[in-house]
Amino acid sequence: MPEVRLLPDDIRIEAVPGSTISEAANKAGIGIAHPCGGRGTCGRCTVFVEGTPVLACNTPASQSSVYIPEAVRLAGQAILTDIRMYDSKSNRQPRAERVTVTLDPPTLLDPASDAERLCDALSMRYGAGVRIEASCLPDLPGSLRADGYRISPVIVHEDDGVSVLSFQRGPLYGVAADIGTTTIVVALCDLETGYVLDTVAVPNPQAEYGADIITRIVYTEETPSGARTLQDSILTALSECIVTLSERAGIGPERIPIMTVAGNTVMCHFLLGIPADYLRREPYVPAARIYPAARASELGLPLLPCGRVMILPSVASYIGGDITAGAIALDLAAKDGINIFADVGTNGEMVLSGPGFMTACSCSVGPAFEGSGISCGSRAVRGAIDNVYCREDRLIYDTIGEQEEEPKSVCGSGLISLLSALLQKGVIDRSGRFTTPENYFTLAPDVTITQADVSNLIRAKAAVYAGMSVLVKQLDMSLSDIDRVYVAGGFGRGINIEYAVNIGMLPPLPDDRFRYAGNTALAGALRVLCDRTVDAGETAASITNIELSIGNEFMEEFTKACFLPHTELSFF
Amino acid sequence: MPEVRLLPDDIRIEAVPGSTISEAANKAGIGIAHPCGGRGTCGRCTVFVEGTPVLACNTPASQSSVYIPEAVRLAGQAILTDIRMYDSKSNRQPRAERVTVTLDPPTLLDPASDAERLCDALSMRYGAGVRIEASCLPDLPGSLRADGYRISPVIVHEDDGVSVLSFQRGPLYGVAADIGTTTIVVALCDLETGYVLDTVAVPNPQAEYGADIITRIVYTEETPSGARTLQDSILTALSECIVTLSERAGIGPERIPIMTVAGNTVMCHFLLGIPADYLRREPYVPAARIYPAARASELGLPLLPCGRVMILPSVASYIGGDITAGAIALDLAAKDGINIFADVGTNGEMVLSGPGFMTACSCSVGPAFEGSGISCGSRAVRGAIDNVYCREDRLIYDTIGEQEEEPKSVCGSGLISLLSALLQKGVIDRSGRFTTPENYFTLAPDVTITQADVSNLIRAKAAVYAGMSVLVKQLDMSLSDIDRVYVAGGFGRGINIEYAVNIGMLPPLPDDRFRYAGNTALAGALRVLCDRTVDAGETAASITNIELSIGNEFMEEFTKACFLPHTELSFF
């Protein structure tokens, strides 16, 4: 396979023969915008192969260096729009499409109505029940006769048949959304080519009512129509994102007959205005795990009014549609060997897959890796230390932004590397206790890590490791049996696997068994949009949730993992 | 069976043993309002049995005289709200209902979502797919836990399963509407008892755009968004009717989860904003014969927003949902013997039924019986002659309103009796020609009938007779084989069967074979509302439309019927 070198990132990637530069770049997590849907007509995806300008969408990836200017990259924060796990080639059978049928003209002896005539023809083709939306019936008689009983309806394939949505002409687009607790990412996709035209990422405005989901649930419990307020908040943000994407692409809402949404269970509840009170109380039951397909008009979203909004089903209260989407994006059910897919935030969600099974669990990691509850912690902002390593006897660090700046804090990846370095240097022992008399360590004038910080970090990393341990032990396996670990999300990209293994957060497996997977929620939502052979309900139903609060197994594994790297050193 | 005498109408009716006075009165076409749904709690249906006040809703009909004051009768013009063919006892299985299920509480080991738990329980009960409307999910978690996992959802039974619409408490109501070209009649019905609480009748405001359907179709063809204008017009009127009924009953829209609508094919098209252009052009094809169930919110009707609006399917372009409703109200498919159901307006629609078959046809009668195109004609307004008969050598007439008033015109029933009297008196001959030198006849100072008027009336009556003739001849039968003729609609009530037979409009059958059936469209819509075992789609599909414009049969029968009473006298 040709190895493509992507510049200025200096990423080397093996391209599938016959794939385009766009596709190769996407696999490396560099999304390229395609305003024309990858048809090679707009010239906006111009990149440089050995200095020569070419269109990324229709130039085969070959053994060469490709310079990808910032201007052609998908908008939004790069990590959030990293849809490397979405392959536009999966766009064989988009969920909504325009089909052309030619009907026999009616006669006095065969006076079936226009609608029956169309339904019969579509039923013959799809072998399924066909409905016509009431709202598009007014356009049927004229459309049918405009071209001699040849008609090209826009249809959507649903679980229980086919629905005719419109008789509008022109290309069709789909919208996929990843509704995260912190950030919303929305992608506009050409349903015919499968190319992502554009993306947009905005903060989730629900943050106004609480930074984390528990605070937001409490808000809805304490505030009259609180769930409605949170629904309005997210719908307004989604609408703005869709309008932005539509305006930039120059298309009207009538061209967008479908949207898919992936989010955690609480976000999906709030999207429909459903209170999520009982998710946070034993036995942790969601109001709904499967969400009825809604019409865009019901939610007030600026799509085709009768267009469908499909919310990917959850597995359980704490294994949401974002994880279902991840399993779909990674094609976990079909993958060879034993795989773990981990999405780590304040919750750690993990899916273990192998021949014929998928199990999942969710554990509370806490906000330590997001910098909360750590005296020197912060998010990955300018002036935060994001990497620490030992050089000879000293600890060296990298700071986000200008190196001359004095560091102010340490972000998640920095904290993991700091913990690893402190252990390596002997400043802390395997139990995390400082071996020095002062019980803290000053990395830079304003950056000090305390005993409490170290303990918090150890608990956080132990939760991740213990979750994985329980999953494999439930199936009488060991972590060494794992062939591949897929790390998803913004957190996964920043961390250095070596350090995460050093502190016993990730299992000690060879480097090549780890894969960074990007935004798997968005990639999965895109896949569902563009490939109707994917049955998200079936995927969710085939994942068995392991409830960690039942029994002592998790607590035992957690306790054992509260050492650096672990109490059982034989594996490390 | 006890014979009840209804006063002051002086109608004698045989009451089914065990039936109430309300039910007996209804069979006679006297609808009684039941604001409490027939529960005997409001006292508004007080009637007088031999002078003693009783509640019509819970007093058995016995061998007695019952005085029914005007104030307790259903609002609207009596003829329009005559739902004698609707039996509230058919309300065994309302299409929307509240059911109570008790669910197992969730546990850590059985943490299925609230929605899945509810769907599973309902699926077990109904053996069908169950969906929950997205809009009611926000109320599910609270409702489920308010009464220890005992919950009473409002469900609607649809063709393809059961949908949960709401968790509101309180009695449920349904709305049935008859959308006529001229008049709209809307009834509010208690879904539990089946009683009609109240009705309202208003002119169809589409009349502003044309008195008849053809003029309205032409309006939509010539006016941009004309079909939309007619849709808005009818929806506004329906909304006002529903608001009137709801306010008078003191109920909110959330209590009305379902509405059924019967109307001719063009009215149903306009209700959904569908242009009906092609209905009036050979091969007379409707855009839709079966109408998708719409949500109330889609149409902007003041019902439960996710409540269903079911439009009864048509048989063909000129055999509409009103005729399907009539076949349902009369239970034609299940009736013994050979029956004809005739609904005569400017179109005459007739259904012939017998063991295992129903055939129908529609013929243009023209507006003569509505008084249009007749020099002395009018609708049944004050000052119109509504009955003419021979006494000795003179023609005597009755006038609507005060008898002292000088008559101004003749309405439909008056025209039929006038034609019969002129024939009997020999003023016209069997071909309709005046035998007198002056070629006209003056009935009253301002009321003169001309040769052209007589010819118009003969063509109108001949169309009705010819339609029936074709139906029976297609099945190798004769009109004398007919066991029962059901005459529906406002026209049917006013006419004197004897005169209609005299002029050869109706076949010469014994008096007791004719039945007046009232507003069968409204009665059928009520039946569909209250009895989900009725499959309107199946009824419509089982009626074979005989297209009279194919072949010469209708023209031959029509020509033969253009005599008084007919060219073939052997039958008369």
Short mmCIF file of C-alpha atoms in Angstrom, two decimals, chain B residues 39-406:
data_model
loop_
_atom_site.label_atom_id
_atom_site.label_comp_id
_atom_site.label_asym_id
_atom_site.label_seq_id
_atom_site.Cartn_x
_atom_site.Cartn_y
_atom_site.Cartn_z
CA ARG B 39 -73.26 9.23 32.68
CA GLY B 40 -76.44 10.66 34.23
CA THR B 41 -74.56 13.30 36.17
CA CYS B 42 -75.32 16.58 34.40
CA GLY B 43 -79.11 16.51 34.17
CA ARG B 44 -79.04 18.24 30.82
CA CYS B 45 -80.92 15.48 28.97
CA THR B 46 -84.09 15.86 31.01
CA VAL B 47 -87.17 14.75 29.02
CA PHE B 48 -90.75 14.13 30.20
CA VAL B 49 -92.40 10.70 30.32
CA GLU B 50 -96.13 11.23 30.71
CA GLY B 51 -95.25 14.57 32.29
CA THR B 52 -92.62 13.26 34.71
CA PRO B 53 -89.03 14.54 34.23
CA VAL B 54 -86.48 11.77 33.70
CA LEU B 55 -82.95 11.60 32.27
CA ALA B 56 -83.06 10.32 28.72
CA CYS B 57 -79.59 8.82 29.04
CA ASN B 58 -80.44 6.34 31.78
CA THR B 59 -84.19 5.83 31.60
CA PRO B 60 -85.27 2.72 29.70
CA ALA B 61 -87.54 3.35 26.74
CA SER B 62 -90.94 1.86 27.52
CA GLN B 63 -94.43 1.88 26.05
CA SER B 64 -95.02 5.57 26.62
CA SER B 65 -95.02 9.10 25.26
CA VAL B 66 -91.84 11.08 25.73
CA TYR B 67 -91.74 14.83 25.37
CA ILE B 68 -88.28 16.02 24.20
CA PRO B 69 -87.85 19.76 24.72
CA GLU B 70 -86.02 21.70 22.05
CA ALA B 71 -83.34 22.68 24.58
CA VAL B 72 -82.02 19.15 25.06
CA ARG B 73 -81.72 18.37 21.36
CA LEU B 74 -78.37 18.38 19.61
CA ALA B 75 -77.42 21.74 18.20
CA GLY B 76 -77.19 22.33 14.48
CA GLN B 77 -79.82 21.88 11.84
CA ALA B 78 -81.77 18.79 12.75
CA ILE B 79 -81.37 17.10 9.38
CA LEU B 80 -77.60 17.58 9.40
CA THR B 81 -77.15 16.08 12.83
CA ASP B 82 -79.52 13.19 12.29
CA ILE B 83 -77.23 10.34 13.26
CA ARG B 84 -79.92 7.70 13.64
CA MET B 85 -77.61 5.17 12.01
CA TYR B 86 -75.02 5.64 14.74
CA ASP B 87 -75.59 3.37 17.70
CA SER B 88 -73.62 4.34 20.78
CA LYS B 89 -73.70 0.64 21.70
CA SER B 90 -71.24 0.08 18.87
CA ASN B 91 -68.78 1.70 21.25
CA ARG B 92 -67.33 -1.53 22.45
CA GLN B 93 -63.79 -0.86 21.36
CA PRO B 94 -63.03 2.81 20.85
CA ARG B 95 -60.10 3.52 18.55
CA ALA B 96 -58.42 5.58 21.26
CA GLU B 97 -58.71 4.61 24.89
CA ARG B 98 -57.04 4.68 28.25
CA VAL B 99 -55.73 1.35 29.43
CA THR B 100 -54.19 0.49 32.75
CA VAL B 101 -51.16 -1.71 33.06
CA THR B 102 -49.09 -2.58 36.09
CA LEU B 103 -45.41 -3.03 35.41
CA ASP B 104 -42.74 -4.76 37.40
CA PRO B 105 -40.52 -2.15 39.03
CA PRO B 106 -37.01 -2.09 37.62
CA THR B 107 -34.14 -3.59 39.57
CA LEU B 108 -30.39 -3.61 39.09
CA LEU B 109 -30.81 -7.02 37.48
CA ASP B 110 -33.73 -5.88 35.32
CA PRO B 111 -32.97 -2.31 34.41
CA ALA B 112 -35.04 -2.08 31.20
CA SER B 113 -36.05 1.49 30.41
CA ASP B 114 -39.48 2.79 31.34
CA ALA B 115 -40.48 2.92 27.69
CA GLU B 116 -39.41 -0.66 26.97
CA ARG B 117 -41.20 -1.88 30.09
CA LEU B 118 -44.42 -0.18 28.99
CA CYS B 119 -44.14 -1.30 25.36
CA ASP B 120 -43.52 -4.89 26.42
CA ALA B 121 -46.62 -4.91 28.63
CA LEU B 122 -48.79 -3.40 25.90
CA SER B 123 -47.37 -5.71 23.24
CA MET B 124 -48.25 -8.68 25.43
CA ARG B 125 -51.81 -7.41 25.74
CA TYR B 126 -52.39 -6.46 22.12
CA GLY B 127 -50.05 -8.80 20.31
CA ALA B 128 -48.95 -5.94 18.13
CA GLY B 129 -46.11 -3.50 17.72
CA VAL B 130 -46.23 -0.63 20.22
CA ARG B 131 -44.73 2.81 19.69
CA ILE B 132 -44.54 5.72 22.11
CA GLU B 133 -44.90 9.25 20.77
CA ALA B 134 -41.76 11.28 21.41
CA SER B 135 -43.93 14.12 22.72
CA CYS B 136 -45.29 12.10 25.63
CA LEU B 137 -41.99 10.57 26.75
CA PRO B 138 -41.26 13.53 29.07
CA ASP B 139 -44.30 12.54 31.17
CA LEU B 140 -43.49 8.84 31.32
CA PRO B 141 -40.98 8.57 34.20
CA GLY B 142 -43.08 10.66 36.59
CA SER B 143 -46.41 9.06 35.66
CA LEU B 144 -44.96 5.60 36.06
CA ARG B 145 -43.69 6.26 39.57
CA ALA B 146 -46.64 8.34 40.76
CA ASP B 147 -48.72 5.21 41.33
CA GLY B 148 -46.22 2.44 41.97
CA TYR B 149 -45.62 1.37 38.38
CA ARG B 150 -49.35 1.29 37.64
CA ILE B 151 -49.90 3.52 34.66
CA SER B 152 -52.83 4.38 32.44
CA PRO B 153 -51.60 5.57 29.05
CA VAL B 154 -53.87 6.91 26.34
CA ILE B 155 -53.35 4.69 23.32
CA VAL B 156 -54.61 4.72 19.78
CA HIS B 157 -55.09 1.59 17.73
CA GLU B 158 -53.69 2.02 14.24
CA ASP B 159 -53.44 -0.22 11.23
CA ASP B 160 -49.92 -1.27 12.06
CA GLY B 161 -50.03 -1.41 15.84
CA VAL B 162 -50.62 0.60 18.96
CA SER B 163 -49.24 4.07 19.73
CA VAL B 164 -49.01 5.63 23.17
CA LEU B 165 -50.08 9.26 22.89
CA SER B 166 -50.30 10.67 26.39
CA PHE B 167 -50.41 10.03 30.11
CA GLN B 168 -53.05 12.68 30.85
CA ARG B 169 -55.82 11.73 33.23
CA GLY B 170 -59.57 12.30 32.85
CA PRO B 171 -62.25 11.19 30.38
CA LEU B 172 -61.37 10.99 26.71
CA TYR B 173 -63.32 12.40 23.84
CA GLY B 174 -63.28 11.95 20.11
CA VAL B 175 -64.35 14.25 17.33
CA ALA B 176 -66.11 13.09 14.17
CA ALA B 177 -66.59 15.41 11.24
CA ASP B 178 -68.69 15.29 8.10
CA ILE B 179 -67.14 17.70 5.64
CA GLY B 180 -69.76 18.38 3.05
CA THR B 181 -69.33 20.64 0.07
CA THR B 182 -71.96 22.94 1.56
CA THR B 183 -71.95 22.22 5.28
CA ILE B 184 -69.56 20.95 7.90
CA VAL B 185 -70.99 19.01 10.83
CA VAL B 186 -68.79 18.13 13.78
CA ALA B 187 -69.72 15.90 16.71
CA LEU B 188 -68.01 15.50 20.06
CA CYS B 189 -68.26 12.00 21.44
CA ASP B 190 -67.46 10.45 24.81
CA LEU B 191 -65.11 7.64 23.91
CA GLU B 192 -66.00 5.56 26.95
CA THR B 193 -69.79 5.66 26.73
CA GLY B 194 -70.05 6.31 23.01
CA TYR B 195 -72.59 9.07 23.60
CA VAL B 196 -72.53 12.15 21.43
CA LEU B 197 -72.17 15.11 23.77
CA ASP B 198 -72.82 17.84 21.30
CA THR B 199 -72.73 18.72 17.63
CA VAL B 200 -72.16 21.85 15.65
CA ALA B 201 -72.94 22.61 12.00
CA VAL B 202 -71.47 25.50 10.03
CA PRO B 203 -71.43 26.40 6.35
CA ASN B 204 -68.32 25.21 4.52
CA PRO B 205 -66.37 28.47 4.13
CA GLN B 206 -64.87 27.19 0.89
CA ALA B 207 -68.16 28.32 -0.66
CA GLU B 208 -66.45 31.70 -0.96
CA TYR B 209 -64.30 30.11 -3.69
CA GLY B 210 -67.12 28.29 -5.46
CA ALA B 211 -70.51 26.83 -4.61
CA ASP B 212 -69.73 23.42 -6.07
CA ILE B 213 -66.64 21.28 -6.16
CA ILE B 214 -65.88 21.84 -9.83
CA THR B 215 -65.78 25.61 -9.37
CA ARG B 216 -63.47 25.15 -6.40
CA ILE B 217 -61.16 22.88 -8.37
CA VAL B 218 -61.04 25.49 -11.13
CA TYR B 219 -60.22 28.09 -8.47
CA THR B 220 -57.22 26.04 -7.31
CA GLU B 221 -56.08 25.59 -10.90
CA GLU B 222 -56.19 29.30 -11.61
CA THR B 223 -54.90 30.64 -8.31
CA PRO B 224 -51.35 30.27 -6.99
CA SER B 225 -51.47 28.19 -3.77
CA GLY B 226 -55.21 27.88 -4.31
CA ALA B 227 -55.31 24.38 -2.82
CA ARG B 228 -53.49 25.75 0.22
CA THR B 229 -56.07 28.53 0.52
CA LEU B 230 -58.91 26.03 0.46
CA GLN B 231 -57.06 23.89 3.01
CA ASP B 232 -56.62 26.83 5.36
CA SER B 233 -60.27 27.71 4.90
CA ILE B 234 -61.55 24.28 5.91
CA LEU B 235 -59.02 23.85 8.72
CA THR B 236 -60.01 27.19 10.22
CA ALA B 237 -63.66 26.19 10.17
CA LEU B 238 -62.93 22.77 11.67
CA SER B 239 -60.80 24.36 14.38
CA GLU B 240 -63.58 26.76 15.27
CA CYS B 241 -66.07 23.91 15.48
CA ILE B 242 -63.76 21.90 17.73
CA VAL B 243 -63.12 24.91 19.96
CA THR B 244 -66.88 25.55 20.21
CA LEU B 245 -67.57 21.95 21.17
CA SER B 246 -64.65 21.84 23.63
CA GLU B 247 -65.67 25.07 25.30
CA ARG B 248 -69.29 24.04 25.62
CA ALA B 249 -68.20 20.73 27.14
CA GLY B 250 -65.55 22.40 29.28
CA ILE B 251 -62.72 20.16 28.13
CA GLY B 252 -59.23 20.94 26.93
CA PRO B 253 -57.68 19.80 23.65
CA GLU B 254 -55.43 17.32 25.48
CA ARG B 255 -58.52 15.21 26.18
CA ILE B 256 -59.20 14.66 22.49
CA PRO B 257 -56.70 12.14 21.11
CA ILE B 258 -58.57 11.25 17.96
CA MET B 259 -60.67 12.64 15.16
CA THR B 260 -62.32 10.93 12.22
CA VAL B 261 -63.31 12.73 9.05
CA ALA B 262 -65.73 11.72 6.31
CA GLY B 263 -66.03 13.77 3.19
CA ASN B 264 -66.18 13.41 -0.54
CA THR B 265 -62.89 12.86 -2.34
CA VAL B 266 -62.45 16.52 -3.28
CA MET B 267 -63.11 17.74 0.28
CA CYS B 268 -60.55 15.24 1.58
CA HIS B 269 -58.01 16.45 -0.98
CA PHE B 270 -58.53 20.05 0.00
CA LEU B 271 -58.35 19.15 3.69
CA LEU B 272 -54.77 18.02 3.04
CA GLY B 273 -54.07 20.85 0.59
CA ILE B 274 -53.88 18.47 -2.36
CA PRO B 275 -54.91 19.90 -5.75
CA ALA B 276 -57.81 17.93 -7.17
CA ASP B 277 -57.33 18.96 -10.81
CA TYR B 278 -57.15 15.47 -12.23
CA LEU B 279 -60.36 14.32 -10.61
CA ARG B 280 -62.32 16.32 -13.10
CA ARG B 281 -60.43 15.13 -16.17
CA GLU B 282 -60.65 11.72 -17.74
CA PRO B 283 -59.64 9.18 -16.44
CA TYR B 284 -60.82 10.92 -13.23
CA VAL B 285 -57.92 9.92 -11.00
CA PRO B 286 -57.57 11.17 -7.41
CA ALA B 287 -54.13 12.06 -6.07
CA ALA B 288 -54.89 9.81 -3.14
CA ARG B 289 -57.71 7.47 -2.31
CA ILE B 290 -56.30 6.44 1.05
CA TYR B 291 -55.12 9.26 3.26
CA PRO B 292 -52.23 8.89 5.69
CA ALA B 293 -53.22 9.37 9.32
CA ALA B 294 -52.02 12.85 10.24
CA ARG B 295 -51.12 14.25 13.63
CA ALA B 296 -53.40 17.05 14.83
CA SER B 297 -50.36 19.32 15.12
CA GLU B 298 -49.53 18.82 11.44
CA LEU B 299 -52.92 20.20 10.53
CA GLY B 300 -53.01 22.73 13.34
CA LEU B 301 -56.24 21.35 14.79
CA PRO B 302 -56.95 22.04 18.49
CA LEU B 303 -56.77 18.44 19.67
CA LEU B 304 -54.03 16.60 21.57
CA PRO B 305 -51.08 17.68 19.39
CA CYS B 306 -49.98 14.12 18.65
CA GLY B 307 -53.63 13.00 18.38
CA ARG B 308 -54.54 11.26 15.17
CA VAL B 309 -56.74 12.61 12.41
CA MET B 310 -58.11 9.71 10.38
CA ILE B 311 -59.64 10.59 7.05
CA LEU B 312 -61.91 7.84 5.80
CA PRO B 313 -60.68 6.43 2.47
CA SER B 314 -62.48 6.97 -0.79
CA VAL B 315 -63.58 4.26 -3.17
CA ALA B 316 -62.87 6.36 -6.27
CA SER B 317 -62.79 9.97 -7.38
CA TYR B 318 -66.55 10.36 -7.12
CA ILE B 319 -67.26 7.79 -4.44
CA GLY B 320 -65.70 9.44 -1.43
CA GLY B 321 -65.08 8.77 2.23
CA ASP B 322 -68.60 10.00 2.96
CA ILE B 323 -69.93 7.00 1.04
CA THR B 324 -67.46 4.67 2.73
CA ALA B 325 -68.77 6.11 6.00
CA GLY B 326 -72.34 5.48 4.89
CA ALA B 327 -71.58 1.86 4.05
CA ILE B 328 -70.05 1.53 7.50
CA ALA B 329 -72.94 3.26 9.28
CA LEU B 330 -75.45 1.03 7.54
CA ASP B 331 -73.24 -2.03 7.95
CA LEU B 332 -74.01 -2.68 4.30
CA ALA B 333 -71.50 -5.48 3.91
CA ALA B 334 -73.18 -7.49 6.65
CA LYS B 335 -76.81 -6.79 5.71
CA ASP B 336 -79.09 -9.53 4.50
CA GLY B 337 -80.75 -9.28 1.12
CA ILE B 338 -80.17 -6.77 -1.64
CA ASN B 339 -79.84 -3.16 -0.53
CA ILE B 340 -79.33 0.17 -2.17
CA PHE B 341 -77.86 3.12 -0.33
CA ALA B 342 -78.42 6.40 -2.15
CA ASP B 343 -77.01 9.80 -1.24
CA VAL B 344 -78.44 12.38 -3.63
CA GLY B 345 -77.14 15.91 -4.00
CA THR B 346 -75.74 17.54 -7.13
CA ASN B 347 -74.12 14.15 -7.53
CA GLY B 348 -76.04 10.99 -6.86
CA GLU B 349 -73.93 8.31 -5.23
CA MET B 350 -75.39 4.86 -4.89
CA VAL B 351 -74.11 1.66 -3.41
CA LEU B 352 -75.71 -1.68 -4.18
CA SER B 353 -74.99 -4.45 -1.70
CA GLY B 354 -75.82 -8.09 -1.51
CA PRO B 355 -74.27 -11.31 -0.28
CA GLY B 356 -70.53 -10.88 -0.83
CA PHE B 357 -70.59 -7.81 -3.01
CA MET B 358 -70.87 -4.05 -2.98
CA THR B 359 -70.87 -1.98 -6.16
CA ALA B 360 -71.20 1.75 -6.43
CA CYS B 361 -71.63 4.44 -8.99
CA SER B 362 -71.84 8.18 -9.10
CA CYS B 363 -73.84 10.18 -11.57
CA SER B 364 -74.26 13.86 -12.12
CA VAL B 365 -77.74 14.89 -11.00
CA GLY B 366 -77.16 18.59 -11.38
CA PRO B 367 -78.36 21.27 -9.01
CA ALA B 368 -82.07 21.10 -9.99
CA PHE B 369 -83.18 19.51 -6.71
CA GLU B 370 -81.25 22.20 -4.87
CA GLY B 371 -83.31 24.75 -6.77
CA SER B 372 -80.58 25.89 -9.14
CA GLY B 373 -81.38 26.10 -12.85
CA ILE B 374 -85.13 26.05 -12.10
CA SER B 375 -86.83 29.41 -12.62
CA CYS B 376 -88.93 29.03 -9.46
CA GLY B 377 -86.41 26.89 -7.55
CA SER B 378 -84.67 27.53 -4.26
CA ARG B 379 -83.20 25.72 -1.29
CA ALA B 380 -85.51 24.80 1.58
CA VAL B 381 -85.76 28.34 2.91
CA ARG B 382 -88.59 30.27 4.53
CA GLY B 383 -91.25 31.03 1.96
CA ALA B 384 -90.38 28.05 -0.23
CA ILE B 385 -93.06 25.55 -1.16
CA ASP B 386 -91.94 22.16 0.10
CA ASN B 387 -94.95 20.02 -0.78
CA VAL B 388 -97.56 20.07 -3.54
CA TYR B 389 -100.53 17.71 -3.83
CA CYS B 390 -103.78 17.38 -5.75
CA ARG B 391 -107.00 17.93 -3.89
CA GLU B 392 -109.97 17.35 -6.20
CA ASP B 393 -109.17 19.53 -9.12
CA ARG B 394 -106.82 21.95 -7.42
CA LEU B 395 -103.13 21.88 -6.52
CA ILE B 396 -102.58 22.62 -2.85
CA TYR B 397 -99.17 23.42 -1.38
CA ASP B 398 -97.36 23.78 1.93
CA THR B 399 -94.95 26.65 2.49
CA ILE B 400 -91.97 26.65 4.86
CA GLY B 401 -92.61 29.19 7.64
CA GLU B 402 -95.82 31.12 8.22
CA GLN B 403 -98.69 29.93 6.03
CA GLU B 404 -99.97 33.46 5.59
CA GLU B 405 -96.82 34.35 3.72
CA GLU B 406 -97.03 34.43 -0.06
#
